[in-house]
Amino acid sequence: MSVRGLLRDEQFGFRRKHSTPLYLARLVERVFRNFDERRLTGVVFLDVAKAFDTVWVHGLLYKLTVLNFPSYLVKTISSYLKGWTFEASFQTATSTSRCMRAVIAQGGIILPLLFSLYVNDMPSPSRHVELALYADETAVIASPRQSTLLVKYLEAYLSDLGRWLSECRIAINVSKGSAMLFVKIGRRIPKRRAVQLFGEPIEWVDDTRYLGVNLDKRLT
C-alpha cells in the first residue's frame, strides 16, 4: 500500500525516514533552538487509550474513501477488519461469542499504517503550536516568549483536539498525560497553572520517560 504524500510530515513511526530517533531528535532540536532564542518550550504528552483496539472501523473506512483509496482496496480492508469476535473464559465457563465494534488488532503489517491514516486529519495547529506524532503518542509543543501565553496556546489547541477526538471516538488517558516546561539552565522557571483537556488537569512534571528516553526540564 503506497501512501506517499498522504501522511503529514509530523507523523513519525512505521515510515521511511521517520524513525523513532528522528522523532526524538526533532523534539530535542526544537527545545535547544528555543533555548537560543530565549523562548520557553511547553510540551503536553498525550497517551491514546488502547489505540489500536478502539479504532472506529466505519470511521476509518470513510476516511480511506475521502483519501481516494480505490474502492476494491477499501472493501478488502473492510472485510479484514469487520467480523472480529471475542469470548471470555473463567475456569470451566465460557461466554457467548460477541462482535467487536471497534478494533485494529495489533500484529498485522498494515495495521500501524491504518492507524496513522485514521489520525492523519488531526487538527492542524496555529503558528504558536506544533505537533510531533508517533503512532498513538502525541506531543503538543508551544514555544512562546512570555510565560503568560504558554498555557493559553496549549489549551487553545487542546480544545480543538478535544472536539476532534470526540468526533473520531478516540479516548485519551488524560490522567496518564503529562506536561513539561523546558527552561535553559540559569533561567528562572515561571509559575503556571495546570493545562486542561476535557476539564481534567494535566499536571506539570520535572521529568518523564518518553519513547524510552528520560527527559528532564533542563534537558540535561
One Martini backbone bead per residue (centre of mass of N, CA, C, O) as a GRO file, in nm:
protein
  220
    1MET     BB    1   0.092   0.038   0.027
    2SER     BB    2   0.058   0.368  -0.092
    3VAL     BB    3   0.124   0.699   0.096
    4ARG     BB    4   0.245   0.906  -0.071
    5GLY     BB    5   0.159   1.230   0.049
    6LEU     BB    6  -0.057   1.175   0.289
    7LEU     BB    7   0.122   1.203   0.520
    8ARG     BB    8   0.220   1.388   0.760
    9ASP     BB    9   0.519   1.513   0.875
   10GLU     BB   10   0.455   1.464   1.193
   11GLN     BB   11   0.444   1.159   1.116
   12PHE     BB   12   0.566   0.894   1.295
   13GLY     BB   13   0.629   0.587   1.224
   14PHE     BB   14   0.636   0.338   0.992
   15ARG     BB   15   0.856   0.516   0.829
   16ARG     BB   16   1.040   0.653   0.606
   17LYS     BB   17   1.238   0.886   0.760
   18HIS     BB   18   1.049   0.819   1.052
   19SER     BB   19   1.190   0.765   1.317
   20THR     BB   20   1.246   0.764   1.645
   21PRO     BB   21   1.512   0.930   1.652
   22LEU     BB   22   1.398   1.163   1.473
   23TYR     BB   23   1.173   1.243   1.658
   24LEU     BB   24   1.349   1.315   1.906
   25ALA     BB   25   1.534   1.515   1.758
   26ARG     BB   26   1.314   1.721   1.695
   27LEU     BB   27   1.242   1.791   1.985
   28VAL     BB   28   1.525   1.870   2.091
   29GLU     BB   29   1.586   2.087   1.877
   30ARG     BB   30   1.357   2.276   1.961
   31VAL     BB   31   1.452   2.333   2.248
   32PHE     BB   32   1.738   2.450   2.177
   33ARG     BB   33   1.635   2.677   1.998
   34ASN     BB   34   1.476   2.817   2.226
   35PHE     BB   35   1.712   2.877   2.402
   36ASP     BB   36   1.852   3.073   2.194
   37GLU     BB   37   1.563   3.251   2.170
   38ARG     BB   38   1.427   3.284   2.449
   39ARG     BB   39   1.232   3.038   2.482
   40LEU     BB   40   0.976   2.852   2.556
   41THR     BB   41   0.891   2.494   2.638
   42GLY     BB   42   0.580   2.340   2.592
   43VAL     BB   43   0.477   1.999   2.677
   44VAL     BB   44   0.228   1.768   2.571
   45PHE     BB   45   0.165   1.439   2.678
   46LEU     BB   46  -0.013   1.187   2.502
   47ASP     BB   47  -0.248   0.908   2.563
   48VAL     BB   48  -0.382   0.653   2.393
   49ALA     BB   49  -0.643   0.445   2.445
   50LYS     BB   50  -0.609   0.165   2.305
   51ALA     BB   51  -0.568   0.240   2.006
   52PHE     BB   52  -0.604  -0.020   1.816
   53ASP     BB   53  -0.870  -0.133   1.980
   54THR     BB   54  -1.059   0.159   1.919
   55VAL     BB   55  -1.117   0.175   1.631
   56TRP     BB   56  -1.330   0.318   1.402
   57VAL     BB   57  -1.408   0.151   1.129
   58HIS     BB   58  -1.607   0.334   0.972
   59GLY     BB   59  -1.426   0.583   0.993
   60LEU     BB   60  -1.185   0.468   0.840
   61LEU     BB   61  -1.330   0.402   0.570
   62TYR     BB   62  -1.413   0.693   0.515
   63LYS     BB   63  -1.125   0.814   0.505
   64LEU     BB   64  -1.025   0.641   0.269
   65THR     BB   65  -1.230   0.754   0.069
   66VAL     BB   66  -1.145   1.054   0.091
   67LEU     BB   67  -0.840   0.961  -0.005
   68ASN     BB   68  -0.891   0.780  -0.269
   69PHE     BB   69  -0.927   0.497  -0.236
   70PRO     BB   70  -0.983   0.219  -0.368
   71SER     BB   71  -1.263   0.030  -0.345
   72TYR     BB   72  -1.126  -0.252  -0.332
   73LEU     BB   73  -0.946  -0.178  -0.086
   74VAL     BB   74  -1.165  -0.100   0.115
   75LYS     BB   75  -1.308  -0.378   0.104
   76THR     BB   76  -1.068  -0.545   0.202
   77ILE     BB   77  -1.032  -0.403   0.472
   78SER     BB   78  -1.319  -0.450   0.573
   79SER     BB   79  -1.307  -0.768   0.574
   80TYR     BB   80  -1.072  -0.772   0.785
   81LEU     BB   81  -1.203  -0.590   1.027
   82LYS     BB   82  -1.452  -0.743   1.014
   83GLY     BB   83  -1.586  -0.998   1.235
   84TRP     BB   84  -1.488  -0.975   1.509
   85THR     BB   85  -1.441  -1.184   1.798
   86PHE     BB   86  -1.539  -1.273   2.144
   87GLU     BB   87  -1.428  -1.438   2.451
   88ALA     BB   88  -1.497  -1.550   2.788
   89SER     BB   89  -1.292  -1.710   3.042
   90PHE     BB   90  -1.372  -1.921   3.345
   91GLN     BB   91  -1.250  -2.192   3.383
   92THR     BB   92  -1.541  -2.367   3.264
   93ALA     BB   93  -1.638  -2.094   3.155
   94THR     BB   94  -1.820  -1.959   2.863
   95SER     BB   95  -1.902  -1.728   2.664
   96THR     BB   96  -2.045  -1.572   2.436
   97SER     BB   97  -2.030  -1.450   2.128
   98ARG     BB   98  -1.885  -1.134   2.029
   99CYS     BB   99  -1.879  -0.835   1.883
  100MET     BB  100  -1.644  -0.610   1.739
  101ARG     BB  101  -1.668  -0.259   1.682
  102ALA     BB  102  -1.356  -0.194   1.771
  103VAL     BB  103  -1.067  -0.265   1.559
  104ILE     BB  104  -0.695  -0.305   1.547
  105ALA     BB  105  -0.514  -0.551   1.535
  106GLN     BB  106  -0.226  -0.653   1.645
  107GLY     BB  107   0.053  -0.752   1.402
  108GLY     BB  108   0.006  -0.631   1.146
  109ILE     BB  109   0.148  -0.470   0.883
  110ILE     BB  110  -0.091  -0.235   0.822
  111LEU     BB  111  -0.202  -0.128   1.099
  112PRO     BB  112  -0.026   0.121   1.169
  113LEU     BB  113  -0.104   0.268   0.906
  114LEU     BB  114  -0.408   0.289   0.960
  115PHE     BB  115  -0.378   0.463   1.212
  116SER     BB  116  -0.234   0.700   1.076
  117LEU     BB  117  -0.474   0.761   0.886
  118TYR     BB  118  -0.688   0.812   1.107
  119VAL     BB  119  -0.499   1.066   1.238
  120ASN     BB  120  -0.429   1.265   0.991
  121ASP     BB  121  -0.683   1.483   1.063
  122MET     BB  122  -0.565   1.632   1.265
  123PRO     BB  123  -0.544   1.922   1.386
  124SER     BB  124  -0.408   2.210   1.298
  125PRO     BB  125  -0.192   2.425   1.405
  126SER     BB  126  -0.071   2.699   1.497
  127ARG     BB  127   0.206   2.911   1.502
  128HIS     BB  128   0.241   2.842   1.827
  129VAL     BB  129   0.210   2.538   1.732
  130GLU     BB  130   0.318   2.190   1.752
  131LEU     BB  131   0.375   1.862   1.620
  132ALA     BB  132   0.432   1.516   1.754
  133LEU     BB  133   0.398   1.205   1.593
  134TYR     BB  134   0.355   0.856   1.738
  135ALA     BB  135   0.110   0.714   1.671
  136ASP     BB  136  -0.016   0.707   2.007
  137GLU     BB  137   0.184   0.952   2.027
  138THR     BB  138   0.146   1.289   2.162
  139ALA     BB  139   0.290   1.615   2.087
  140VAL     BB  140   0.249   1.939   2.232
  141ILE     BB  141   0.396   2.250   2.111
  142ALA     BB  142   0.512   2.540   2.284
  143SER     BB  143   0.681   2.883   2.191
  144PRO     BB  144   0.703   3.121   2.396
  145ARG     BB  145   0.816   3.420   2.549
  146GLN     BB  146   0.566   3.415   2.737
  147SER     BB  147   0.434   3.262   3.014
  148THR     BB  148   0.128   3.363   2.984
  149LEU     BB  149   0.097   3.195   2.692
  150LEU     BB  150   0.134   2.892   2.729
  151VAL     BB  151  -0.146   2.777   2.816
  152LYS     BB  152  -0.312   2.917   2.600
  153TYR     BB  153  -0.194   2.769   2.354
  154LEU     BB  154  -0.245   2.477   2.444
  155GLU     BB  155  -0.558   2.498   2.497
  156ALA     BB  156  -0.645   2.587   2.217
  157TYR     BB  157  -0.565   2.318   2.085
  158LEU     BB  158  -0.701   2.111   2.283
  159SER     BB  159  -0.986   2.196   2.209
  160ASP     BB  160  -0.978   2.099   1.916
  161LEU     BB  161  -0.886   1.812   1.979
  162GLY     BB  162  -1.128   1.724   2.151
  163ARG     BB  163  -1.338   1.735   1.925
  164TRP     BB  164  -1.197   1.531   1.740
  165LEU     BB  165  -1.192   1.290   1.935
  166SER     BB  166  -1.500   1.266   1.960
  167GLU     BB  167  -1.567   1.223   1.657
  168CYS     BB  168  -1.347   0.964   1.645
  169ARG     BB  169  -1.352   0.793   1.909
  170ILE     BB  170  -1.110   0.895   2.097
  171ALA     BB  171  -0.920   0.799   2.370
  172ILE     BB  172  -0.791   0.965   2.662
  173ASN     BB  173  -0.532   0.954   2.907
  174VAL     BB  174  -0.516   1.212   3.104
  175SER     BB  175  -0.377   1.092   3.366
  176LYS     BB  176  -0.117   0.998   3.176
  177GLY     BB  177  -0.047   1.265   3.129
  178SER     BB  178   0.194   1.534   3.046
  179ALA     BB  179   0.390   1.824   3.151
  180MET     BB  180   0.655   2.033   3.009
  181LEU     BB  181   0.912   2.268   3.108
  182PHE     BB  182   1.160   2.409   2.915
  183VAL     BB  183   1.464   2.531   3.074
  184LYS     BB  184   1.732   2.701   3.094
  185ILE     BB  185   2.008   2.717   3.248
  186GLY     BB  186   1.957   3.003   3.471
  187ARG     BB  187   1.655   3.009   3.431
  188ARG     BB  188   1.360   3.090   3.533
  189ILE     BB  189   1.080   2.922   3.662
  190PRO     BB  190   0.768   2.958   3.594
  191LYS     BB  191   0.457   2.998   3.675
  192ARG     BB  192   0.179   2.754   3.642
  193ARG     BB  193  -0.090   2.611   3.535
  194ALA     BB  194  -0.282   2.369   3.455
  195VAL     BB  195  -0.361   2.176   3.201
  196GLN     BB  196  -0.656   2.128   2.995
  197LEU     BB  197  -0.867   1.827   2.932
  198PHE     BB  198  -1.188   1.779   2.961
  199GLY     BB  199  -1.150   1.925   3.256
  200GLU     BB  200  -0.867   1.802   3.296
  201PRO     BB  201  -0.567   1.777   3.447
  202ILE     BB  202  -0.226   1.852   3.342
  203GLU     BB  203   0.055   1.799   3.489
  204TRP     BB  204   0.349   1.916   3.595
  205VAL     BB  205   0.682   1.805   3.525
  206ASP     BB  206   1.037   1.736   3.562
  207ASP     BB  207   0.994   1.434   3.451
  208THR     BB  208   1.022   1.186   3.179
  209ARG     BB  209   0.910   0.905   2.984
  210TYR     BB  210   0.990   0.892   2.624
  211LEU     BB  211   1.038   0.655   2.413
  212GLY     BB  212   1.283   0.555   2.620
  213VAL     BB  213   1.332   0.855   2.728
  214ASN     BB  214   1.486   1.076   2.943
  215LEU     BB  215   1.327   1.373   3.062
  216ASP     BB  216   1.409   1.711   3.146
  217LYS     BB  217   1.364   2.052   3.207
  218ARG     BB  218   1.688   2.098   3.113
  219LEU     BB  219   1.804   1.883   2.919
  220THR     BB  220   2.048   1.680   3.054
   0.00000   0.00000   0.00000
